[in-house]
């Protein structure tokens, strides 16, 4: 928000000054209201405004990556949208060379975490209720039986809850996070964390394995990789992948080796089924400075 003032009498000069506590939007549509405040994609930052001035929610995490990745020519196509069921804000933008939104930096306002999602050339998004008549027929479903994420006899798309809808050229409108596919097509998702010093960045660690517990349907398969690197800016040396099969309420031991001053972990979905990592124990020993 800006204040305007006039100077001079015969030849007035307009001067604009940003008001305290305000931020400049990167483009139209780059602000979204959530239950914790207004989230804004500004020039060089993503901030939340709760009535007492803006506060960065991305600094030190994804800020540098985000603004290096946004396409300069088509940056005005960026927009923000909420995903209420997941308590998320999607910062949608075209990456380098793209003319529509191909990536989303996703902020969860409950866990205060960031993740990255691929988008299928999205032009805009909005939240709202879906008409039950448009989704209840078997013939209207475009995914396989085994790819359905909802339980039997439940209304996944109840009009009592808002859903995130995305608009693109083909298909015209899709609902986010309804099935384990994208418009009927399988896709690969993963979660990755690198640069873990485990409290001592100067000491080399030997990781001998991890134990996982995941909240997932019995038999869901997750590929696990363990890695290490001596500098967070260097590439990670990944171990050979090991497949973890979820068992109800049980830990699974993953035997793999990696060493470095910093450890890394990557979990990749091998099924079109949702899962949540509930705990992870790391088996490691310290090996000294070199």
Short mmCIF file of N, CA and C in Angstrom, two decimals, residues 120-288:
data_model
loop_
_atom_site.label_atom_id
_atom_site.label_comp_id
_atom_site.label_asym_id
_atom_site.label_seq_id
_atom_site.Cartn_x
_atom_site.Cartn_y
_atom_site.Cartn_z
N UNK A 120 0.74 -28.95 -13.54
CA UNK A 120 0.54 -29.24 -14.95
C UNK A 120 0.06 -28.00 -15.69
N UNK A 121 0.97 -27.02 -15.85
CA UNK A 121 0.66 -25.79 -16.59
C UNK A 121 -0.64 -25.15 -16.11
N UNK A 122 -0.66 -24.84 -14.82
CA UNK A 122 -1.86 -24.27 -14.19
C UNK A 122 -1.91 -22.77 -14.45
N UNK A 123 -3.12 -22.28 -14.72
CA UNK A 123 -3.31 -20.84 -14.94
C UNK A 123 -3.83 -20.12 -13.70
N UNK A 124 -4.65 -20.80 -12.90
CA UNK A 124 -5.15 -20.18 -11.68
C UNK A 124 -5.76 -21.25 -10.79
N UNK A 125 -6.04 -20.88 -9.54
CA UNK A 125 -6.64 -21.81 -8.60
C UNK A 125 -7.60 -21.09 -7.68
N UNK A 126 -8.52 -21.84 -7.10
CA UNK A 126 -9.50 -21.27 -6.18
C UNK A 126 -10.02 -22.38 -5.28
N UNK A 127 -10.67 -21.99 -4.20
CA UNK A 127 -11.26 -22.96 -3.28
C UNK A 127 -12.77 -22.85 -3.32
N UNK A 128 -13.44 -23.96 -3.05
CA UNK A 128 -14.89 -23.97 -3.04
C UNK A 128 -15.43 -25.37 -2.87
N UNK A 129 -16.74 -25.49 -2.84
CA UNK A 129 -17.39 -26.78 -2.68
C UNK A 129 -17.67 -27.38 -4.05
N UNK A 130 -17.55 -28.71 -4.12
CA UNK A 130 -17.86 -29.42 -5.35
C UNK A 130 -19.27 -29.99 -5.27
N UNK A 131 -19.98 -29.91 -6.38
CA UNK A 131 -21.33 -30.47 -6.43
C UNK A 131 -21.26 -31.98 -6.39
N UNK A 132 -22.03 -32.60 -5.50
CA UNK A 132 -21.98 -34.05 -5.36
C UNK A 132 -22.42 -34.74 -6.64
N UNK A 133 -23.33 -34.13 -7.41
CA UNK A 133 -23.81 -34.75 -8.64
C UNK A 133 -22.73 -34.89 -9.69
N UNK A 134 -21.64 -34.12 -9.54
CA UNK A 134 -20.57 -34.17 -10.54
C UNK A 134 -19.52 -35.22 -10.22
N UNK A 135 -19.61 -35.86 -9.06
CA UNK A 135 -18.53 -36.76 -8.65
C UNK A 135 -18.99 -38.12 -8.13
N UNK A 136 -20.29 -38.36 -8.03
CA UNK A 136 -20.74 -39.57 -7.38
C UNK A 136 -20.95 -40.75 -8.33
N UNK A 137 -20.95 -40.53 -9.63
CA UNK A 137 -21.17 -41.63 -10.56
C UNK A 137 -19.87 -42.41 -10.78
N UNK A 138 -19.99 -43.75 -10.86
CA UNK A 138 -18.83 -44.57 -11.13
C UNK A 138 -18.21 -44.19 -12.49
N UNK A 139 -19.05 -43.87 -13.44
CA UNK A 139 -18.54 -43.56 -14.77
C UNK A 139 -17.75 -42.25 -14.82
N UNK A 140 -17.91 -41.41 -13.78
CA UNK A 140 -17.21 -40.14 -13.76
C UNK A 140 -15.79 -40.25 -13.19
N UNK A 141 -15.46 -41.39 -12.61
CA UNK A 141 -14.14 -41.55 -12.02
C UNK A 141 -13.12 -41.90 -13.10
N UNK A 142 -11.96 -41.24 -13.06
CA UNK A 142 -10.94 -41.45 -14.08
C UNK A 142 -9.69 -42.11 -13.51
N UNK A 143 -9.84 -42.87 -12.41
CA UNK A 143 -8.68 -43.54 -11.82
C UNK A 143 -9.04 -45.00 -11.52
N UNK A 144 -8.01 -45.80 -11.40
CA UNK A 144 -8.22 -47.23 -11.13
C UNK A 144 -8.68 -47.45 -9.69
N UNK A 145 -9.33 -48.59 -9.47
CA UNK A 145 -9.86 -48.92 -8.15
C UNK A 145 -8.77 -48.85 -7.08
N UNK A 146 -7.58 -49.42 -7.39
CA UNK A 146 -6.51 -49.46 -6.40
C UNK A 146 -5.88 -48.11 -6.13
N UNK A 147 -6.21 -47.11 -6.97
CA UNK A 147 -5.65 -45.78 -6.77
C UNK A 147 -6.56 -44.88 -5.93
N UNK A 148 -7.73 -45.36 -5.56
CA UNK A 148 -8.64 -44.56 -4.74
C UNK A 148 -8.06 -44.42 -3.33
N UNK A 149 -8.10 -43.21 -2.78
CA UNK A 149 -7.53 -42.96 -1.46
C UNK A 149 -8.58 -42.94 -0.36
N UNK A 150 -9.85 -42.81 -0.69
CA UNK A 150 -10.89 -42.73 0.33
C UNK A 150 -11.33 -44.13 0.77
N UNK A 151 -11.90 -44.20 1.96
CA UNK A 151 -12.43 -45.45 2.46
C UNK A 151 -13.81 -45.70 1.86
N UNK A 152 -14.24 -46.95 1.94
CA UNK A 152 -15.55 -47.31 1.40
C UNK A 152 -16.66 -46.58 2.15
N UNK A 153 -17.65 -46.10 1.39
CA UNK A 153 -18.84 -45.46 1.94
C UNK A 153 -18.52 -44.17 2.70
N UNK A 154 -17.51 -43.45 2.26
CA UNK A 154 -17.26 -42.12 2.80
C UNK A 154 -17.34 -41.11 1.66
N UNK A 155 -17.67 -39.88 2.00
CA UNK A 155 -17.81 -38.82 1.01
C UNK A 155 -16.55 -37.97 1.02
N UNK A 156 -15.62 -38.31 0.15
CA UNK A 156 -14.36 -37.58 0.09
C UNK A 156 -14.56 -36.14 -0.34
N UNK A 157 -15.54 -35.88 -1.18
CA UNK A 157 -15.78 -34.55 -1.72
C UNK A 157 -17.04 -33.93 -1.15
N UNK A 158 -17.22 -34.06 0.16
CA UNK A 158 -18.41 -33.53 0.79
C UNK A 158 -18.50 -32.01 0.58
N UNK A 159 -19.69 -31.50 0.24
CA UNK A 159 -19.85 -30.05 0.10
C UNK A 159 -19.68 -29.29 1.41
N UNK A 160 -19.56 -30.01 2.54
CA UNK A 160 -19.35 -29.35 3.83
C UNK A 160 -17.92 -28.86 3.99
N UNK A 161 -17.05 -29.18 3.05
CA UNK A 161 -15.65 -28.78 3.14
C UNK A 161 -15.18 -28.19 1.82
N UNK A 162 -14.39 -27.14 1.92
CA UNK A 162 -13.84 -26.53 0.71
C UNK A 162 -12.71 -27.39 0.16
N UNK A 163 -12.61 -27.40 -1.16
CA UNK A 163 -11.52 -28.11 -1.84
C UNK A 163 -10.75 -27.12 -2.71
N UNK A 164 -9.52 -27.51 -3.02
CA UNK A 164 -8.70 -26.71 -3.91
C UNK A 164 -8.93 -27.15 -5.35
N UNK A 165 -9.31 -26.21 -6.22
CA UNK A 165 -9.52 -26.48 -7.63
C UNK A 165 -8.48 -25.71 -8.44
N UNK A 166 -7.93 -26.37 -9.45
CA UNK A 166 -6.91 -25.77 -10.30
C UNK A 166 -7.39 -25.74 -11.74
N UNK A 167 -7.15 -24.62 -12.41
CA UNK A 167 -7.57 -24.45 -13.79
C UNK A 167 -6.35 -24.46 -14.70
N UNK A 168 -6.45 -25.23 -15.78
CA UNK A 168 -5.40 -25.28 -16.79
C UNK A 168 -6.05 -25.48 -18.15
N UNK A 169 -5.25 -25.57 -19.19
CA UNK A 169 -5.81 -25.72 -20.54
C UNK A 169 -6.41 -27.10 -20.74
N UNK A 170 -5.67 -28.16 -20.33
CA UNK A 170 -6.17 -29.53 -20.45
C UNK A 170 -5.68 -30.34 -19.26
N UNK A 171 -6.56 -30.88 -18.41
CA UNK A 171 -8.01 -30.66 -18.38
C UNK A 171 -8.33 -29.27 -17.86
N UNK A 172 -9.55 -28.83 -18.07
CA UNK A 172 -9.89 -27.46 -17.71
C UNK A 172 -9.84 -27.23 -16.21
N UNK A 173 -10.46 -28.11 -15.41
CA UNK A 173 -10.49 -27.94 -13.96
C UNK A 173 -10.23 -29.28 -13.30
N UNK A 174 -9.33 -29.29 -12.32
CA UNK A 174 -9.04 -30.51 -11.56
C UNK A 174 -9.12 -30.18 -10.07
N UNK A 175 -9.46 -31.19 -9.27
CA UNK A 175 -9.49 -31.06 -7.82
C UNK A 175 -8.20 -31.64 -7.26
N UNK A 176 -7.54 -30.91 -6.38
CA UNK A 176 -6.25 -31.34 -5.84
C UNK A 176 -6.44 -32.31 -4.68
N UNK A 177 -5.51 -33.27 -4.58
CA UNK A 177 -5.42 -34.18 -3.44
C UNK A 177 -6.70 -34.98 -3.22
N UNK A 178 -7.27 -35.48 -4.32
CA UNK A 178 -8.47 -36.32 -4.21
C UNK A 178 -8.11 -37.79 -4.41
N UNK A 179 -7.21 -38.07 -5.34
CA UNK A 179 -6.77 -39.44 -5.59
C UNK A 179 -5.25 -39.48 -5.53
N UNK A 180 -4.70 -40.66 -5.74
CA UNK A 180 -3.25 -40.82 -5.80
C UNK A 180 -2.70 -40.64 -7.19
N UNK A 181 -3.46 -40.04 -8.09
CA UNK A 181 -3.02 -39.81 -9.46
C UNK A 181 -3.25 -38.35 -9.83
N UNK A 182 -2.72 -37.95 -10.98
CA UNK A 182 -3.00 -36.64 -11.54
C UNK A 182 -3.84 -36.85 -12.79
N UNK A 183 -5.13 -36.58 -12.66
CA UNK A 183 -6.06 -36.79 -13.77
C UNK A 183 -5.96 -38.20 -14.33
N UNK A 184 -5.80 -39.19 -13.44
CA UNK A 184 -5.75 -40.58 -13.84
C UNK A 184 -4.36 -41.10 -14.14
N UNK A 185 -3.35 -40.24 -14.19
CA UNK A 185 -1.99 -40.66 -14.51
C UNK A 185 -1.15 -40.76 -13.24
N UNK A 186 -0.37 -41.83 -13.12
CA UNK A 186 0.49 -42.00 -11.95
C UNK A 186 1.62 -40.97 -11.97
N UNK A 187 2.12 -40.64 -10.80
CA UNK A 187 3.24 -39.72 -10.70
C UNK A 187 4.11 -40.13 -9.51
N UNK A 188 5.34 -39.64 -9.48
CA UNK A 188 6.28 -39.98 -8.43
C UNK A 188 6.44 -38.80 -7.48
N UNK A 189 6.36 -39.06 -6.19
CA UNK A 189 6.57 -38.02 -5.19
C UNK A 189 7.61 -38.51 -4.19
N UNK A 190 8.34 -37.58 -3.60
CA UNK A 190 9.35 -37.96 -2.63
C UNK A 190 9.52 -36.83 -1.62
N UNK A 191 10.04 -37.20 -0.46
CA UNK A 191 10.42 -36.23 0.56
C UNK A 191 11.91 -36.42 0.81
N UNK A 192 12.63 -35.30 0.91
CA UNK A 192 14.09 -35.36 1.01
C UNK A 192 14.58 -34.33 2.00
N UNK A 193 15.55 -34.73 2.79
CA UNK A 193 16.21 -33.80 3.71
C UNK A 193 17.71 -34.02 3.62
N UNK A 194 18.46 -32.96 3.38
CA UNK A 194 19.91 -33.03 3.27
C UNK A 194 20.54 -32.08 4.29
N UNK A 195 21.85 -32.20 4.45
CA UNK A 195 22.57 -31.27 5.31
C UNK A 195 22.32 -31.43 6.79
N UNK A 196 22.01 -32.64 7.26
CA UNK A 196 21.75 -32.87 8.68
C UNK A 196 23.07 -33.09 9.41
N UNK A 197 23.42 -32.18 10.30
CA UNK A 197 24.67 -32.29 11.04
C UNK A 197 24.53 -33.11 12.31
N UNK A 198 23.30 -33.35 12.76
CA UNK A 198 23.01 -34.07 14.00
C UNK A 198 23.75 -33.45 15.18
N UNK A 199 23.81 -32.11 15.17
CA UNK A 199 24.35 -31.39 16.30
C UNK A 199 25.84 -31.14 16.27
N UNK A 200 26.58 -31.71 15.30
CA UNK A 200 28.04 -31.54 15.26
C UNK A 200 28.51 -31.52 13.82
N UNK A 201 28.57 -30.35 13.20
CA UNK A 201 28.94 -30.28 11.77
C UNK A 201 30.40 -30.56 11.48
N UNK A 202 31.26 -30.66 12.49
CA UNK A 202 32.69 -30.86 12.26
C UNK A 202 33.10 -32.33 12.32
N UNK A 203 32.19 -33.22 12.67
CA UNK A 203 32.52 -34.63 12.86
C UNK A 203 31.85 -35.49 11.80
N UNK A 204 32.60 -36.45 11.25
CA UNK A 204 32.07 -37.39 10.27
C UNK A 204 31.21 -38.43 10.99
N UNK A 205 30.03 -38.70 10.42
CA UNK A 205 29.13 -39.71 10.97
C UNK A 205 29.03 -40.89 10.02
N UNK A 206 28.98 -42.08 10.57
CA UNK A 206 28.71 -43.28 9.79
C UNK A 206 27.30 -43.74 10.12
N UNK A 207 26.41 -43.63 9.13
CA UNK A 207 25.04 -44.08 9.31
C UNK A 207 24.95 -45.54 8.88
N UNK A 208 24.46 -46.39 9.80
CA UNK A 208 24.39 -47.83 9.53
C UNK A 208 22.98 -48.31 9.22
N UNK A 209 22.02 -47.40 9.27
CA UNK A 209 20.64 -47.78 8.95
C UNK A 209 19.65 -46.91 9.69
N UNK A 210 18.40 -47.06 9.37
CA UNK A 210 17.33 -46.32 10.03
C UNK A 210 16.15 -47.26 10.29
N UNK A 211 15.30 -46.86 11.21
CA UNK A 211 14.06 -47.60 11.49
C UNK A 211 12.90 -46.65 11.26
N UNK A 212 11.95 -47.09 10.46
CA UNK A 212 10.84 -46.25 10.06
C UNK A 212 9.53 -46.77 10.62
N UNK A 213 8.64 -45.83 10.89
CA UNK A 213 7.24 -46.17 11.15
C UNK A 213 6.40 -45.18 10.34
N UNK A 214 5.59 -45.71 9.45
CA UNK A 214 4.79 -44.86 8.57
C UNK A 214 3.31 -45.18 8.76
N UNK A 215 2.50 -44.14 8.72
CA UNK A 215 1.05 -44.29 8.75
C UNK A 215 0.58 -44.49 7.32
N UNK A 216 0.40 -45.75 6.94
CA UNK A 216 0.06 -46.08 5.55
C UNK A 216 -0.69 -47.40 5.53
N UNK A 217 -1.40 -47.63 4.43
CA UNK A 217 -2.09 -48.90 4.26
C UNK A 217 -1.07 -50.04 4.26
N UNK A 218 -1.44 -51.16 4.85
CA UNK A 218 -0.54 -52.30 4.93
C UNK A 218 -0.11 -52.72 3.52
N UNK A 219 1.20 -52.87 3.34
CA UNK A 219 1.73 -53.27 2.05
C UNK A 219 2.19 -52.12 1.18
N UNK A 220 1.94 -50.86 1.59
CA UNK A 220 2.40 -49.72 0.83
C UNK A 220 3.93 -49.71 0.77
N UNK A 221 4.48 -49.51 -0.41
CA UNK A 221 5.93 -49.58 -0.61
C UNK A 221 6.53 -48.19 -0.75
N UNK A 222 7.63 -47.97 -0.01
CA UNK A 222 8.34 -46.69 -0.02
C UNK A 222 9.82 -46.98 -0.23
N UNK A 223 10.40 -46.35 -1.21
CA UNK A 223 11.83 -46.52 -1.48
C UNK A 223 12.63 -45.58 -0.58
N UNK A 224 13.65 -46.13 0.10
CA UNK A 224 14.44 -45.37 1.06
C UNK A 224 15.89 -45.30 0.58
N UNK A 225 16.47 -44.08 0.62
CA UNK A 225 17.88 -43.88 0.31
C UNK A 225 18.53 -43.06 1.42
N UNK A 226 19.75 -43.45 1.80
CA UNK A 226 20.53 -42.75 2.81
C UNK A 226 21.78 -42.19 2.13
N UNK A 227 22.14 -40.96 2.47
CA UNK A 227 23.29 -40.35 1.83
C UNK A 227 24.13 -39.56 2.80
N UNK A 228 25.27 -39.11 2.31
CA UNK A 228 26.17 -38.30 3.11
C UNK A 228 26.95 -37.35 2.25
N UNK A 229 27.36 -36.21 2.81
CA UNK A 229 28.23 -35.25 2.14
C UNK A 229 28.95 -34.45 3.21
N UNK A 230 30.14 -33.96 2.87
CA UNK A 230 30.96 -33.24 3.84
C UNK A 230 30.69 -31.74 3.83
N UNK A 231 29.94 -31.28 2.86
CA UNK A 231 29.60 -29.87 2.77
C UNK A 231 28.16 -29.76 2.28
N UNK A 232 27.31 -28.97 2.93
CA UNK A 232 25.91 -28.86 2.48
C UNK A 232 25.76 -28.39 1.04
N UNK A 233 26.79 -27.71 0.50
CA UNK A 233 26.71 -27.21 -0.86
C UNK A 233 27.16 -28.25 -1.89
N UNK A 234 27.70 -29.39 -1.43
CA UNK A 234 28.16 -30.43 -2.33
C UNK A 234 27.05 -31.43 -2.61
N UNK A 235 27.15 -32.17 -3.76
CA UNK A 235 26.16 -33.22 -4.04
C UNK A 235 26.20 -34.32 -2.98
N UNK A 236 25.09 -35.00 -2.81
CA UNK A 236 24.97 -36.09 -1.84
C UNK A 236 25.37 -37.41 -2.50
N UNK A 237 26.16 -38.20 -1.78
CA UNK A 237 26.48 -39.55 -2.22
C UNK A 237 25.43 -40.50 -1.64
N UNK A 238 24.52 -40.97 -2.49
CA UNK A 238 23.39 -41.77 -2.04
C UNK A 238 23.74 -43.26 -2.02
N UNK A 239 23.19 -43.96 -1.04
CA UNK A 239 23.33 -45.41 -0.98
C UNK A 239 22.41 -46.07 -1.99
N UNK A 240 22.56 -47.36 -2.17
CA UNK A 240 21.62 -48.10 -3.04
C UNK A 240 20.24 -48.08 -2.40
N UNK A 241 19.19 -47.90 -3.19
CA UNK A 241 17.84 -47.80 -2.62
C UNK A 241 17.37 -49.12 -2.00
N UNK A 242 16.62 -48.99 -0.91
CA UNK A 242 16.02 -50.14 -0.22
C UNK A 242 14.53 -49.90 -0.16
N UNK A 243 13.72 -50.92 -0.42
CA UNK A 243 12.27 -50.79 -0.42
C UNK A 243 11.73 -51.12 0.97
N UNK A 244 10.99 -50.18 1.52
CA UNK A 244 10.32 -50.34 2.82
C UNK A 244 8.86 -50.68 2.56
N UNK A 245 8.37 -51.73 3.19
CA UNK A 245 6.96 -52.12 3.06
C UNK A 245 6.26 -51.85 4.38
N UNK A 246 5.25 -51.00 4.35
CA UNK A 246 4.57 -50.59 5.58
C UNK A 246 3.83 -51.76 6.20
N UNK A 247 3.98 -51.91 7.50
CA UNK A 247 3.25 -52.89 8.29
C UNK A 247 2.50 -52.15 9.37
N UNK A 248 1.31 -52.57 9.68
CA UNK A 248 0.45 -51.85 10.62
C UNK A 248 1.11 -51.77 12.00
N UNK A 249 1.45 -50.53 12.42
CA UNK A 249 1.97 -50.31 13.76
C UNK A 249 3.32 -50.91 14.04
N UNK A 250 4.13 -51.21 13.03
CA UNK A 250 5.41 -51.85 13.25
C UNK A 250 6.54 -51.00 12.67
N UNK A 251 7.71 -51.12 13.33
CA UNK A 251 8.93 -50.53 12.78
C UNK A 251 9.51 -51.47 11.74
N UNK A 252 10.14 -50.90 10.74
CA UNK A 252 10.87 -51.68 9.76
C UNK A 252 12.31 -51.20 9.74
N UNK A 253 13.25 -52.14 9.84
CA UNK A 253 14.66 -51.82 9.81
C UNK A 253 15.15 -51.69 8.38
N UNK A 254 15.80 -50.58 8.07
CA UNK A 254 16.40 -50.35 6.76
C UNK A 254 17.91 -50.37 6.94
N UNK A 255 18.57 -51.38 6.39
CA UNK A 255 20.02 -51.51 6.51
C UNK A 255 20.68 -50.90 5.28
N UNK A 256 21.39 -49.80 5.48
CA UNK A 256 22.12 -49.13 4.42
C UNK A 256 23.21 -48.30 5.07
N UNK A 257 24.25 -47.97 4.30
CA UNK A 257 25.39 -47.26 4.86
C UNK A 257 25.64 -45.97 4.09
N UNK A 258 26.04 -44.95 4.85
CA UNK A 258 26.45 -43.66 4.28
C UNK A 258 27.29 -42.94 5.32
N UNK A 259 28.21 -42.13 4.86
CA UNK A 259 29.06 -41.39 5.80
C UNK A 259 29.29 -39.98 5.29
N UNK A 260 29.59 -39.09 6.22
CA UNK A 260 29.86 -37.70 5.91
C UNK A 260 29.61 -36.84 7.13
N UNK A 261 30.07 -35.60 7.07
CA UNK A 261 29.77 -34.69 8.17
C UNK A 261 28.28 -34.35 8.23
N UNK A 262 27.64 -34.47 7.08
CA UNK A 262 26.20 -34.21 7.00
C UNK A 262 25.52 -35.43 6.38
N UNK A 263 24.39 -35.83 6.95
CA UNK A 263 23.65 -36.97 6.44
C UNK A 263 22.41 -36.49 5.69
N UNK A 264 21.89 -37.37 4.84
CA UNK A 264 20.72 -37.03 4.02
C UNK A 264 19.82 -38.26 3.92
N UNK A 265 18.52 -38.00 3.76
CA UNK A 265 17.54 -39.08 3.66
C UNK A 265 16.52 -38.71 2.58
N UNK A 266 16.15 -39.71 1.77
CA UNK A 266 15.16 -39.49 0.71
C UNK A 266 14.20 -40.67 0.68
N UNK A 267 12.90 -40.38 0.76
CA UNK A 267 11.85 -41.40 0.73
C UNK A 267 10.98 -41.14 -0.49
N UNK A 268 10.81 -42.16 -1.33
CA UNK A 268 10.08 -42.03 -2.59
C UNK A 268 8.90 -42.98 -2.61
N UNK A 269 7.74 -42.48 -2.99
CA UNK A 269 6.54 -43.32 -3.10
C UNK A 269 6.65 -44.24 -4.30
N UNK A 270 6.34 -45.52 -4.10
CA UNK A 270 6.31 -46.48 -5.20
C UNK A 270 4.88 -46.91 -5.53
N UNK A 271 3.91 -46.46 -4.74
CA UNK A 271 2.50 -46.77 -4.96
C UNK A 271 1.72 -45.47 -5.06
N UNK A 272 0.54 -45.55 -5.64
CA UNK A 272 -0.35 -44.38 -5.70
C UNK A 272 -1.22 -44.33 -4.45
N UNK A 273 -0.56 -44.39 -3.28
CA UNK A 273 -1.28 -44.39 -2.02
C UNK A 273 -0.68 -43.34 -1.08
N UNK A 274 -1.52 -42.67 -0.31
CA UNK A 274 -1.00 -41.66 0.63
C UNK A 274 -0.35 -42.33 1.83
N UNK A 275 0.66 -41.69 2.39
CA UNK A 275 1.31 -42.17 3.60
C UNK A 275 1.89 -40.99 4.36
N UNK A 276 2.12 -41.20 5.64
CA UNK A 276 2.68 -40.17 6.51
C UNK A 276 3.76 -40.80 7.37
N UNK A 277 4.94 -40.20 7.37
CA UNK A 277 6.04 -40.68 8.21
C UNK A 277 5.81 -40.19 9.63
N UNK A 278 5.64 -41.13 10.56
CA UNK A 278 5.35 -40.77 11.95
C UNK A 278 6.59 -40.73 12.83
N UNK A 279 7.60 -41.54 12.53
CA UNK A 279 8.84 -41.49 13.31
C UNK A 279 9.97 -42.14 12.51
N UNK A 280 11.20 -41.74 12.84
CA UNK A 280 12.38 -42.31 12.20
C UNK A 280 13.54 -42.29 13.18
N UNK A 281 14.13 -43.45 13.45
CA UNK A 281 15.31 -43.55 14.30
C UNK A 281 16.53 -43.78 13.42
N UNK A 282 17.62 -43.08 13.71
CA UNK A 282 18.85 -43.16 12.92
C UNK A 282 19.92 -43.88 13.73
N UNK A 283 20.49 -44.93 13.16
CA UNK A 283 21.59 -45.67 13.78
C UNK A 283 22.91 -45.15 13.21
N UNK A 284 23.66 -44.35 14.00
CA UNK A 284 24.90 -43.78 13.49
C UNK A 284 25.95 -43.77 14.60
N UNK A 285 27.22 -43.70 14.18
CA UNK A 285 28.34 -43.58 15.11
C UNK A 285 29.25 -42.45 14.62
N UNK A 286 29.94 -41.79 15.58
CA UNK A 286 30.87 -40.72 15.25
C UNK A 286 32.22 -41.32 14.89
N UNK A 287 32.85 -40.77 13.85
CA UNK A 287 34.12 -41.30 13.37
C UNK A 287 35.27 -40.32 13.46
N UNK A 288 35.09 -39.17 13.99
CA UNK A 288 36.15 -38.20 14.09
C UNK A 288 36.02 -37.08 13.08
#
